[in-house]
PDB file of C-alpha atoms and ligand atoms in Angstrom:
ATOM      1  CA  MET A   1      92.223 104.365  90.927  1.00 72.00           C
ATOM      2  CA  ALA A   2      95.468 102.395  91.445  1.00 91.00           C
ATOM      3  CA  ASN A   3      95.416  98.867  90.054  1.00 96.00           C
ATOM      4  CA  PRO A   4      95.167  96.576  93.147  1.00 97.00           C
ATOM      5  CA  PHE A   5      96.720  93.687  91.173  1.00 98.00           C
ATOM      6  CA  ASP A   6      99.856  95.661  90.261  1.00 98.00           C
ATOM      7  CA  LEU A   7     103.052  94.025  91.545  1.00 98.00           C
ATOM      8  CA  SER A   8     105.506  96.659  90.282  1.00 98.00           C
ATOM      9  CA  GLY A   9     108.555  96.878  92.529  1.00 97.00           C
ATOM     10  CA  ARG A  10     107.722  93.634  94.389  1.00 98.00           C
ATOM     11  CA  VAL A  11     110.060  90.667  94.714  1.00 98.00           C
ATOM     12  CA  ALA A  12     108.500  87.203  94.435  1.00 99.00           C
ATOM     13  CA  LEU A  13     110.366  84.099  95.506  1.00 98.00           C
ATOM     14  CA  VAL A  14     108.952  81.085  93.624  1.00 98.00           C
ATOM     15  CA  THR A  15     110.194  77.547  94.278  1.00 98.00           C
ATOM     16  CA  GLY A  16     110.329  75.125  91.359  1.00 98.00           C
ATOM     17  CA  ALA A  17     109.940  77.943  88.838  1.00 98.00           C
ATOM     18  CA  ASN A  18     111.911  76.232  86.047  1.00 98.00           C
ATOM     19  CA  THR A  19     108.940  74.245  84.727  1.00 98.00           C
ATOM     20  CA  GLY A  20     105.257  73.394  85.083  1.00 98.00           C
ATOM     21  CA  LEU A  21     103.021  75.333  87.430  1.00 98.00           C
ATOM     22  CA  GLY A  22     105.893  77.228  89.064  1.00 98.00           C
ATOM     23  CA  GLN A  23     106.924  78.541  85.672  1.00 98.00           C
ATOM     24  CA  GLY A  24     103.351  79.614  84.869  1.00 98.00           C
ATOM     25  CA  ILE A  25     103.117  81.404  88.220  1.00 98.00           C
ATOM     26  CA  ALA A  26     106.528  83.103  87.944  1.00 98.00           C
ATOM     27  CA  VAL A  27     105.746  84.421  84.464  1.00 98.00           C
ATOM     28  CA  ALA A  28     102.322  85.720  85.553  1.00 98.00           C
ATOM     29  CA  LEU A  29     103.836  87.500  88.573  1.00 98.00           C
ATOM     30  CA  ALA A  30     106.519  89.043  86.341  1.00 98.00           C
ATOM     31  CA  GLN A  31     103.882  90.193  83.852  1.00 98.00           C
ATOM     32  CA  ALA A  32     102.120  91.872  86.796  1.00 98.00           C
ATOM     33  CA  GLY A  33     105.376  93.703  87.607  1.00 98.00           C
ATOM     34  CA  ALA A  34     107.341  91.535  90.084  1.00 98.00           C
ATOM     35  CA  ASP A  35     111.003  90.562  89.941  1.00 98.00           C
ATOM     36  CA  ILE A  36     111.466  86.817  90.412  1.00 99.00           C
ATOM     37  CA  VAL A  37     113.768  84.834  92.667  1.00 98.00           C
ATOM     38  CA  ALA A  38     113.570  81.333  91.191  1.00 98.00           C
ATOM     39  CA  VAL A  39     114.561  78.739  93.781  1.00 98.00           C
ATOM     40  CA  GLY A  40     115.312  75.219  92.619  1.00 98.00           C
ATOM     41  CA  ARG A  41     117.765  72.598  91.508  1.00 97.00           C
ATOM     42  CA  SER A  42     117.402  73.016  87.701  1.00 97.00           C
ATOM     43  CA  ALA A  43     118.356  76.152  85.788  1.00 98.00           C
ATOM     44  CA  PRO A  44     115.166  78.150  85.028  1.00 98.00           C
ATOM     45  CA  THR A  45     116.308  79.011  81.509  1.00 98.00           C
ATOM     46  CA  ASP A  46     112.934  79.268  79.759  1.00 98.00           C
ATOM     47  CA  THR A  47     111.397  81.075  82.729  1.00 98.00           C
ATOM     48  CA  ASP A  48     114.260  83.568  82.679  1.00 98.00           C
ATOM     49  CA  THR A  49     113.564  84.291  78.999  1.00 98.00           C
ATOM     50  CA  ALA A  50     109.854  84.856  79.657  1.00 98.00           C
ATOM     51  CA  VAL A  51     110.482  87.015  82.746  1.00 98.00           C
ATOM     52  CA  ARG A  52     112.934  89.184  80.817  1.00 98.00           C
ATOM     53  CA  ALA A  53     110.435  89.482  77.953  1.00 98.00           C
ATOM     54  CA  ALA A  54     108.044  90.932  80.560  1.00 98.00           C
ATOM     55  CA  GLY A  55     110.722  93.500  81.445  1.00 98.00           C
ATOM     56  CA  ARG A  56     111.528  92.054  84.860  1.00 98.00           C
ATOM     57  CA  ARG A  57     114.639  90.500  86.452  1.00 98.00           C
ATOM     58  CA  LEU A  58     115.145  86.867  87.460  1.00 98.00           C
ATOM     59  CA  LEU A  59     117.667  85.581  89.992  1.00 98.00           C
ATOM     60  CA  TRP A  60     118.221  81.818  90.181  1.00 98.00           C
ATOM     61  CA  VAL A  61     119.053  80.596  93.681  1.00 98.00           C
ATOM     62  CA  GLU A  62     120.210  77.023  93.201  1.00 98.00           C
ATOM     63  CA  ALA A  63     118.885  74.852  96.008  1.00 98.00           C
ATOM     64  CA  THR A  64     117.426  71.409  96.611  1.00 98.00           C
ATOM     65  CA  LEU A  65     114.450  71.435  98.907  1.00 98.00           C
ATOM     66  CA  ASP A  66     114.535  67.852 100.137  1.00 97.00           C
ATOM     67  CA  SER A  67     116.216  69.266 103.239  1.00 97.00           C
ATOM     68  CA  ILE A  68     115.717  72.591 104.974  1.00 97.00           C
ATOM     69  CA  ALA A  69     119.467  73.288 105.101  1.00 97.00           C
ATOM     70  CA  PRO A  70     119.354  75.931 102.302  1.00 98.00           C
ATOM     71  CA  VAL A  71     116.385  77.885 103.689  1.00 98.00           C
ATOM     72  CA  GLY A  72     118.364  80.622 105.471  1.00 97.00           C
ATOM     73  CA  GLU A  73     120.686  81.116 102.501  1.00 97.00           C
ATOM     74  CA  ILE A  74     117.727  81.376 100.079  1.00 98.00           C
ATOM     75  CA  VAL A  75     116.259  84.325 101.976  1.00 98.00           C
ATOM     76  CA  ARG A  76     119.679  85.914 102.448  1.00 98.00           C
ATOM     77  CA  ARG A  77     120.524  85.737  98.711  1.00 98.00           C
ATOM     78  CA  ALA A  78     117.148  87.182  97.702  1.00 98.00           C
ATOM     79  CA  VAL A  79     117.549  90.098 100.083  1.00 98.00           C
ATOM     80  CA  VAL A  80     121.188  90.757  99.154  1.00 98.00           C
ATOM     81  CA  GLU A  81     120.527  90.687  95.401  1.00 98.00           C
ATOM     82  CA  PHE A  82     117.032  92.212  95.168  1.00 98.00           C
ATOM     83  CA  GLY A  83     116.776  94.093  98.473  1.00 98.00           C
ATOM     84  CA  ALA A  84     113.649  92.401  99.862  1.00 98.00           C
ATOM     85  CA  ILE A  85     111.155  89.591  99.640  1.00 98.00           C
ATOM     86  CA  ASP A  86     107.496  90.534  99.285  1.00 98.00           C
ATOM     87  CA  ILE A  87     105.933  87.282  98.076  1.00 99.00           C
ATOM     88  CA  LEU A  88     106.748  83.611  98.685  1.00 99.00           C
ATOM     89  CA  VAL A  89     105.162  80.974  96.435  1.00 99.00           C
ATOM     90  CA  ASN A  90     105.779  77.501  97.832  1.00 98.00           C
ATOM     91  CA  ASN A  91     105.349  75.512  94.630  1.00 98.00           C
ATOM     92  CA  ALA A  92     108.100  72.857  94.376  1.00 98.00           C
ATOM     93  CA  GLY A  93     106.707  69.401  94.921  1.00 98.00           C
ATOM     94  CA  ILE A  94     107.004  65.742  94.011  1.00 97.00           C
ATOM     95  CA  ILE A  95     104.749  62.705  93.895  1.00 96.00           C
ATOM     96  CA  ARG A  96     105.451  58.976  94.374  1.00 97.00           C
ATOM     97  CA  ARG A  97     102.895  56.375  93.280  1.00 96.00           C
ATOM     98  CA  ASN A  98     102.515  52.884  94.684  1.00 97.00           C
ATOM     99  CA  ASP A  99      99.894  50.686  96.366  1.00 98.00           C
ATOM    100  CA  SER A 100      99.662  51.559 100.049  1.00 98.00           C
ATOM    101  CA  LEU A 101     100.358  47.901 100.900  1.00 98.00           C
ATOM    102  CA  ASP A 102     103.776  48.243  99.257  1.00 98.00           C
ATOM    103  CA  PHE A 103     104.543  51.905  99.974  1.00 98.00           C
ATOM    104  CA  SER A 104     108.085  52.476 101.274  1.00 98.00           C
ATOM    105  CA  GLU A 105     109.408  54.707 104.024  1.00 98.00           C
ATOM    106  CA  GLU A 106     111.708  56.329 101.446  1.00 98.00           C
ATOM    107  CA  ASP A 107     108.725  57.322  99.288  1.00 98.00           C
ATOM    108  CA  TRP A 108     106.945  58.618 102.375  1.00 98.00           C
ATOM    109  CA  ASP A 109     109.853  60.755 103.622  1.00 98.00           C
ATOM    110  CA  ALA A 110     110.936  62.091 100.219  1.00 98.00           C
ATOM    111  CA  VAL A 111     107.502  63.529  99.475  1.00 98.00           C
ATOM    112  CA  MET A 112     106.858  64.867 102.970  1.00 98.00           C
ATOM    113  CA  ASP A 113     110.259  66.597 103.061  1.00 98.00           C
ATOM    114  CA  VAL A 114     109.785  68.538  99.810  1.00 98.00           C
ATOM    115  CA  ASN A 115     106.018  69.066  99.851  1.00 98.00           C
ATOM    116  CA  LEU A 116     105.447  69.884 103.518  1.00 98.00           C
ATOM    117  CA  LYS A 117     108.585  70.335 105.613  1.00 98.00           C
ATOM    118  CA  SER A 118     110.304  72.754 103.217  1.00 98.00           C
ATOM    119  CA  VAL A 119     107.015  74.623 102.758  1.00 98.00           C
ATOM    120  CA  PHE A 120     106.717  75.278 106.483  1.00 98.00           C
ATOM    121  CA  PHE A 121     110.344  76.244 107.047  1.00 98.00           C
ATOM    122  CA  LEU A 122     110.537  78.527 104.007  1.00 98.00           C
ATOM    123  CA  ALA A 123     107.381  80.238 105.216  1.00 98.00           C
ATOM    124  CA  GLN A 124     108.953  80.578 108.653  1.00 98.00           C
ATOM    125  CA  ALA A 125     112.152  82.069 107.211  1.00 98.00           C
ATOM    126  CA  ALA A 126     110.234  84.597 105.090  1.00 98.00           C
ATOM    127  CA  ALA A 127     107.945  85.543 107.976  1.00 98.00           C
ATOM    128  CA  ARG A 128     110.906  85.982 110.327  1.00 98.00           C
ATOM    129  CA  TRP A 129     112.411  88.419 107.815  1.00 98.00           C
ATOM    130  CA  TRP A 130     109.131  90.323 107.478  1.00 98.00           C
ATOM    131  CA  VAL A 131     108.636  90.541 111.245  1.00 98.00           C
ATOM    132  CA  ALA A 132     112.260  91.594 111.829  1.00 98.00           C
ATOM    133  CA  ASN A 133     111.881  94.313 109.189  1.00 98.00           C
ATOM    134  CA  GLU A 134     108.430  95.405 110.396  1.00 98.00           C
ATOM    135  CA  ARG A 135     106.695  94.772 107.090  1.00 98.00           C
ATOM    136  CA  GLY A 136     104.016  92.470 105.761  1.00 98.00           C
ATOM    137  CA  GLY A 137     104.206  89.834 103.066  1.00 98.00           C
ATOM    138  CA  LYS A 138     102.283  87.319 100.994  1.00 98.00           C
ATOM    139  CA  ILE A 139     102.615  83.543 101.120  1.00 99.00           C
ATOM    140  CA  VAL A 140     100.918  81.398  98.485  1.00 99.00           C
ATOM    141  CA  ASN A 141     101.161  77.659  99.064  1.00 99.00           C
ATOM    142  CA  ILE A 142     100.357  75.186  96.306  1.00 98.00           C
ATOM    143  CA  ALA A 143      97.857  72.659  97.615  1.00 98.00           C
ATOM    144  CA  SER A 144      96.000  70.071  95.485  1.00 98.00           C
ATOM    145  CA  MET A 145      92.669  68.344  94.967  1.00 98.00           C
ATOM    146  CA  LEU A 146      94.230  65.842  97.379  1.00 98.00           C
ATOM    147  CA  SER A 147      94.042  68.501 100.081  1.00 98.00           C
ATOM    148  CA  PHE A 148      90.286  67.722  99.947  1.00 98.00           C
ATOM    149  CA  GLN A 149      90.093  64.191  98.542  1.00 97.00           C
ATOM    150  CA  GLY A 150      91.868  60.910  99.266  1.00 98.00           C
ATOM    151  CA  GLY A 151      93.322  60.007  95.896  1.00 95.00           C
ATOM    152  CA  ILE A 152      94.601  56.519  95.038  1.00 94.00           C
ATOM    153  CA  ARG A 153      98.138  55.060  95.387  1.00 96.00           C
ATOM    154  CA  VAL A 154      99.659  58.391  96.515  1.00 97.00           C
ATOM    155  CA  PRO A 155      99.579  58.203 100.336  1.00 98.00           C
ATOM    156  CA  SER A 156     102.488  60.517 101.094  1.00 98.00           C
ATOM    157  CA  TYR A 157     101.332  63.027  98.482  1.00 98.00           C
ATOM    158  CA  THR A 158      97.809  63.105  99.952  1.00 98.00           C
ATOM    159  CA  ALA A 159      99.225  63.450 103.472  1.00 98.00           C
ATOM    160  CA  SER A 160     101.537  66.255 102.380  1.00 99.00           C
ATOM    161  CA  LYS A 161      98.888  68.227 100.479  1.00 98.00           C
ATOM    162  CA  SER A 162      96.299  67.790 103.236  1.00 98.00           C
ATOM    163  CA  GLY A 163      99.050  69.072 105.531  1.00 98.00           C
ATOM    164  CA  VAL A 164      99.653  72.083 103.274  1.00 99.00           C
ATOM    165  CA  LEU A 165      95.993  73.015 103.683  1.00 98.00           C
ATOM    166  CA  GLY A 166      96.278  72.658 107.471  1.00 98.00           C
ATOM    167  CA  ILE A 167      99.417  74.757 107.865  1.00 98.00           C
ATOM    168  CA  THR A 168      98.042  77.402 105.486  1.00 99.00           C
ATOM    169  CA  ARG A 169      95.189  77.895 107.940  1.00 98.00           C
ATOM    170  CA  LEU A 170      97.414  77.657 111.009  1.00 98.00           C
ATOM    171  CA  LEU A 171      99.927  80.204 109.701  1.00 99.00           C
ATOM    172  CA  ALA A 172      97.110  82.534 108.647  1.00 99.00           C
ATOM    173  CA  ASN A 173      95.773  82.416 112.207  1.00 98.00           C
ATOM    174  CA  GLU A 174      99.182  83.235 113.668  1.00 98.00           C
ATOM    175  CA  TRP A 175     100.372  85.831 111.166  1.00 98.00           C
ATOM    176  CA  ALA A 176      97.288  87.684 109.827  1.00 98.00           C
ATOM    177  CA  SER A 177      97.656  90.295 112.582  1.00 98.00           C
ATOM    178  CA  LYS A 178     101.260  90.878 111.463  1.00 98.00           C
ATOM    179  CA  GLY A 179     100.213  91.874 107.945  1.00 98.00           C
ATOM    180  CA  ILE A 180     101.226  88.535 106.474  1.00 99.00           C
ATOM    181  CA  ASN A 181      98.667  86.875 104.196  1.00 99.00           C
ATOM    182  CA  VAL A 182      98.945  83.088 104.030  1.00 99.00           C
ATOM    183  CA  ASN A 183      96.707  81.465 101.435  1.00 99.00           C
ATOM    184  CA  ALA A 184      96.790  78.538  99.035  1.00 99.00           C
ATOM    185  CA  ILE A 185      95.855  77.641  95.492  1.00 99.00           C
ATOM    186  CA  ALA A 186      94.500  74.143  94.909  1.00 98.00           C
ATOM    187  CA  PRO A 187      95.186  73.255  91.270  1.00 98.00           C
ATOM    188  CA  GLY A 188      93.042  70.609  89.653  1.00 98.00           C
ATOM    189  CA  TYR A 189      94.537  68.423  86.942  1.00 97.00           C
ATOM    190  CA  PHE A 190      97.250  70.249  84.980  1.00 97.00           C
ATOM    191  CA  ALA A 191      99.413  68.980  82.140  1.00 96.00           C
ATOM    192  CA  THR A 192     102.924  68.978  83.687  1.00 95.00           C
ATOM    193  CA  ASN A 193     105.665  66.431  84.465  1.00 92.00           C
ATOM    194  CA  ASN A 194     103.832  65.661  87.731  1.00 89.00           C
ATOM    195  CA  THR A 195     100.812  64.218  85.899  1.00 93.00           C
ATOM    196  CA  GLU A 196     102.577  62.612  82.919  1.00 93.00           C
ATOM    197  CA  ALA A 197     101.954  59.075  84.227  1.00 91.00           C
ATOM    198  CA  LEU A 198      98.231  59.782  84.580  1.00 91.00           C
ATOM    199  CA  ARG A 199      97.946  61.265  81.101  1.00 95.00           C
ATOM    200  CA  ASN A 200      99.829  58.314  79.604  1.00 95.00           C
ATOM    201  CA  ASP A 201      97.366  55.861  81.215  1.00 94.00           C
ATOM    202  CA  GLU A 202      94.508  55.937  78.712  1.00 95.00           C
ATOM    203  CA  ALA A 203      91.836  54.737  81.159  1.00 95.00           C
ATOM    204  CA  ARG A 204      92.844  57.183  83.940  1.00 92.00           C
ATOM    205  CA  ASN A 205      93.200  60.026  81.454  1.00 96.00           C
ATOM    206  CA  GLN A 206      89.704  59.378  80.127  1.00 96.00           C
ATOM    207  CA  SER A 207      88.087  59.095  83.565  1.00 94.00           C
ATOM    208  CA  ILE A 208      89.778  62.319  84.735  1.00 95.00           C
ATOM    209  CA  LEU A 209      88.700  64.221  81.625  1.00 96.00           C
ATOM    210  CA  GLU A 210      85.113  63.002  81.981  1.00 96.00           C
ATOM    211  CA  ARG A 211      84.953  64.514  85.463  1.00 96.00           C
ATOM    212  CA  ILE A 212      86.355  67.951  84.613  1.00 97.00           C
ATOM    213  CA  PRO A 213      83.432  70.253  83.719  1.00 98.00           C
ATOM    214  CA  ALA A 214      85.763  72.425  81.616  1.00 98.00           C
ATOM    215  CA  GLY A 215      86.550  69.286  79.583  1.00 96.00           C
ATOM    216  CA  HIS A 216      90.335  69.622  79.397  1.00 97.00           C
ATOM    217  CA  TRP A 217      93.506  69.521  81.487  1.00 98.00           C
ATOM    218  CA  GLY A 218      94.696  72.853  82.895  1.00 98.00           C
ATOM    219  CA  LYS A 219      97.679  74.738  81.441  1.00 97.00           C
ATOM    220  CA  PRO A 220     100.268  76.343  83.778  1.00 97.00           C
ATOM    221  CA  SER A 221      99.188  79.807  82.573  1.00 96.00           C
ATOM    222  CA  ASP A 222      95.665  79.076  83.898  1.00 98.00           C
ATOM    223  CA  LEU A 223      97.023  79.577  87.445  1.00 97.00           C
ATOM    224  CA  GLY A 224      98.359  83.072  86.748  1.00 98.00           C
ATOM    225  CA  GLY A 225      95.302  85.077  87.735  1.00 98.00           C
ATOM    226  CA  ALA A 226      94.874  83.301  91.078  1.00 98.00           C
ATOM    227  CA  ALA A 227      98.581  83.680  91.849  1.00 98.00           C
ATOM    228  CA  VAL A 228      98.585  87.406  91.060  1.00 98.00           C
ATOM    229  CA  PHE A 229      95.426  87.929  93.123  1.00 98.00           C
ATOM    230  CA  LEU A 230      96.827  86.173  96.217  1.00 99.00           C
ATOM    231  CA  SER A 231     100.179  87.999  95.822  1.00 99.00           C
ATOM    232  CA  SER A 232      98.702  91.476  95.453  1.00 98.00           C
ATOM    233  CA  ALA A 233      96.957  94.166  97.489  1.00 98.00           C
ATOM    234  CA  ALA A 234      93.676  92.882  96.022  1.00 98.00           C
ATOM    235  CA  SER A 235      93.794  90.051  98.592  1.00 98.00           C
ATOM    236  CA  ASP A 236      94.894  92.067 101.635  1.00 98.00           C
ATOM    237  CA  TYR A 237      91.872  90.919 103.693  1.00 98.00           C
ATOM    238  CA  VAL A 238      92.061  87.290 102.474  1.00 98.00           C
ATOM    239  CA  HIS A 239      93.651  84.979 105.064  1.00 98.00           C
ATOM    240  CA  GLY A 240      93.751  81.184 105.273  1.00 98.00           C
ATOM    241  CA  ALA A 241      91.782  80.709 102.049  1.00 98.00           C
ATOM    242  CA  VAL A 242      92.269  77.921  99.548  1.00 98.00           C
ATOM    243  CA  LEU A 243      91.338  78.865  96.007  1.00 98.00           C
ATOM    244  CA  PRO A 244      90.623  75.892  93.740  1.00 98.00           C
ATOM    245  CA  VAL A 245      91.627  76.399  90.100  1.00 98.00           C
ATOM    246  CA  ASP A 246      90.314  73.143  88.782  1.00 98.00           C
ATOM    247  CA  GLY A 247      88.076  73.540  85.732  1.00 98.00           C
ATOM    248  CA  GLY A 248      85.169  72.783  88.071  1.00 98.00           C
ATOM    249  CA  TRP A 249      86.455  69.410  89.386  1.00 98.00           C
ATOM    250  CA  LEU A 250      85.390  70.016  93.008  1.00 97.00           C
ATOM    251  CA  ALA A 251      81.938  71.167  91.953  1.00 96.00           C
ATOM    252  CA  ARG A 252      81.149  67.679  90.608  1.00 93.00           C
TER     253      ARG A 252
HETATM  254  P1  NAP B   1     106.589  69.496  87.908  1.00 83.54           P
HETATM  255  O1  NAP B   1     106.477  69.964  86.506  1.00 83.54           O
HETATM  256  O2  NAP B   1     107.115  68.140  88.199  1.00 83.54           O
HETATM  257  O3  NAP B   1     107.419  70.598  88.714  1.00 83.54           O
HETATM  258  C1  NAP B   1     107.827  70.371  90.041  1.00 83.54           C
HETATM  259  C2  NAP B   1     108.824  71.430  90.427  1.00 83.54           C
HETATM  260  O4  NAP B   1     109.330  71.163  91.741  1.00 83.54           O
HETATM  261  C3  NAP B   1     110.050  71.416  89.498  1.00 83.54           C
HETATM  262  O5  NAP B   1     110.527  72.730  89.354  1.00 83.54           O
HETATM  263  C4  NAP B   1     111.028  70.599  90.294  1.00 83.54           C
HETATM  264  O6  NAP B   1     112.376  70.802  89.939  1.00 83.54           O
HETATM  265  C5  NAP B   1     110.737  71.105  91.684  1.00 83.54           C
HETATM  266  N1  NAP B   1     111.296  70.201  92.674  1.00 83.54           N
HETATM  267  C6  NAP B   1     110.932  68.925  92.926  1.00 83.54           C
HETATM  268  N2  NAP B   1     111.716  68.403  93.880  1.00 83.54           N
HETATM  269  C7  NAP B   1     112.589  69.359  94.247  1.00 83.54           C
HETATM  270  C8  NAP B   1     113.653  69.436  95.192  1.00 83.54           C
HETATM  271  N3  NAP B   1     113.989  68.391  95.964  1.00 83.54           N
HETATM  272  N4  NAP B   1     114.346  70.586  95.305  1.00 83.54           N
HETATM  273  C9  NAP B   1     114.029  71.647  94.526  1.00 83.54           C
HETATM  274  N5  NAP B   1     113.043  71.645  93.611  1.00 83.54           N
HETATM  275  C10 NAP B   1     112.323  70.519  93.484  1.00 83.54           C
HETATM  276  O7  NAP B   1     105.174  69.506  88.598  1.00 83.54           O
HETATM  277  P2  NAP B   1     104.032  70.620  88.693  1.00 83.54           P
HETATM  278  O8  NAP B   1     102.782  69.948  88.306  1.00 83.54           O
HETATM  279  O9  NAP B   1     104.423  71.864  88.052  1.00 83.54           O
HETATM  280  O10 NAP B   1     103.980  70.779  90.267  1.00 83.54           O
HETATM  281  C11 NAP B   1     104.155  72.016  90.930  1.00 83.54           C
HETATM  282  C12 NAP B   1     103.374  71.976  92.228  1.00 83.54           C
HETATM  283  O11 NAP B   1     101.988  71.882  91.919  1.00 83.54           O
HETATM  284  C13 NAP B   1     103.688  70.775  93.111  1.00 83.54           C
HETATM  285  O12 NAP B   1     103.659  71.163  94.471  1.00 83.54           O
HETATM  286  C14 NAP B   1     102.549  69.823  92.787  1.00 83.54           C
HETATM  287  O13 NAP B   1     102.312  68.917  93.821  1.00 83.54           O
HETATM  288  C15 NAP B   1     101.428  70.807  92.635  1.00 83.54           C
HETATM  289  N6  NAP B   1     100.234  70.328  91.920  1.00 83.54           N
HETATM  290  C16 NAP B   1     100.311  69.926  90.623  1.00 83.54           C
HETATM  291  C17 NAP B   1      99.147  69.513  89.987  1.00 83.54           C
HETATM  292  C18 NAP B   1      99.129  69.082  88.554  1.00 83.54           C
HETATM  293  O14 NAP B   1      98.068  68.649  88.077  1.00 83.54           O
HETATM  294  N7  NAP B   1     100.213  69.170  87.815  1.00 83.54           N
HETATM  295  C19 NAP B   1      97.946  69.495  90.672  1.00 83.54           C
HETATM  296  C20 NAP B   1      97.919  69.904  91.991  1.00 83.54           C
HETATM  297  C21 NAP B   1      99.075  70.327  92.607  1.00 83.54           C
HETATM  298  P3  NAP B   1     113.061  69.853  88.810  1.00 83.54           P
HETATM  299  O15 NAP B   1     112.514  70.303  87.494  1.00 83.54           O
HETATM  300  O16 NAP B   1     114.507  70.123  88.998  1.00 83.54           O
HETATM  301  O17 NAP B   1     112.665  68.443  89.142  1.00 83.54           O
END
């Protein structure tokens, strides 16, 4: 029987693949057989090394995602260089922390632009290409525990990640019949740049750890299995789902 998780010959576009969760996802997809289009503003040097070690190719498309200006060019470059896009992982994201009483418009807009607006318009650009070429595709959005919970001192982040959950469901409703799977992964607490401030705050670090049934922060490689599943034929009848990968956090 063919391996339903095999991604051989597929092209996966992963935003923010130079570090953190995006790097873990890109490497897992490459190990499952996919070539990687790494979209972001920093050179994905270490990711490139790991993808090549897995025997796959990596193309870096340099782009900043705080505006949607580069979206068309990102899809065009991927198709010109690698011939197609099969998978889009909307991973790039930022967080700004401040009391809601003091929160600025700049911190609101910056987070919403990267975490939500670029996610929607990249999905739209990929889906337009799939529809125009009469083929299906896979979209995996990176949500958060704050797609389900309120959080503290991160209003634009919570709004953006709750929005990611909403548009994942909306796009699944619109595109499932076109052979496009739109799903999300909701990571729990992972040790990356994004959570450095939390891990450096001894009291917050301790209270987070006490609530994680697995007893430790996640590693980027812990997301690999979920990413491969939602990018592969194994999930062909999965639409609009959000898969928590959280060491049990939401079960508490
Ligand atoms: P990270 O290490 O800070 O990585 C964020 C990635 O997004 C980096 O590649 C970064 O590029 C890229 N990025 C940020 N702003 C960008 C912009 N304007 N244009 C292009 N690329 C941009 O954080 P992470 O934890 O891996 O986060 C990845 C995703 O997972 C985010 O959506 C985050 O919200 C989500 N998430 C993380 C956790 C966690 O516990 N870590 C939990 C739930 C959800 P640079 O390196 O150039 O800045």
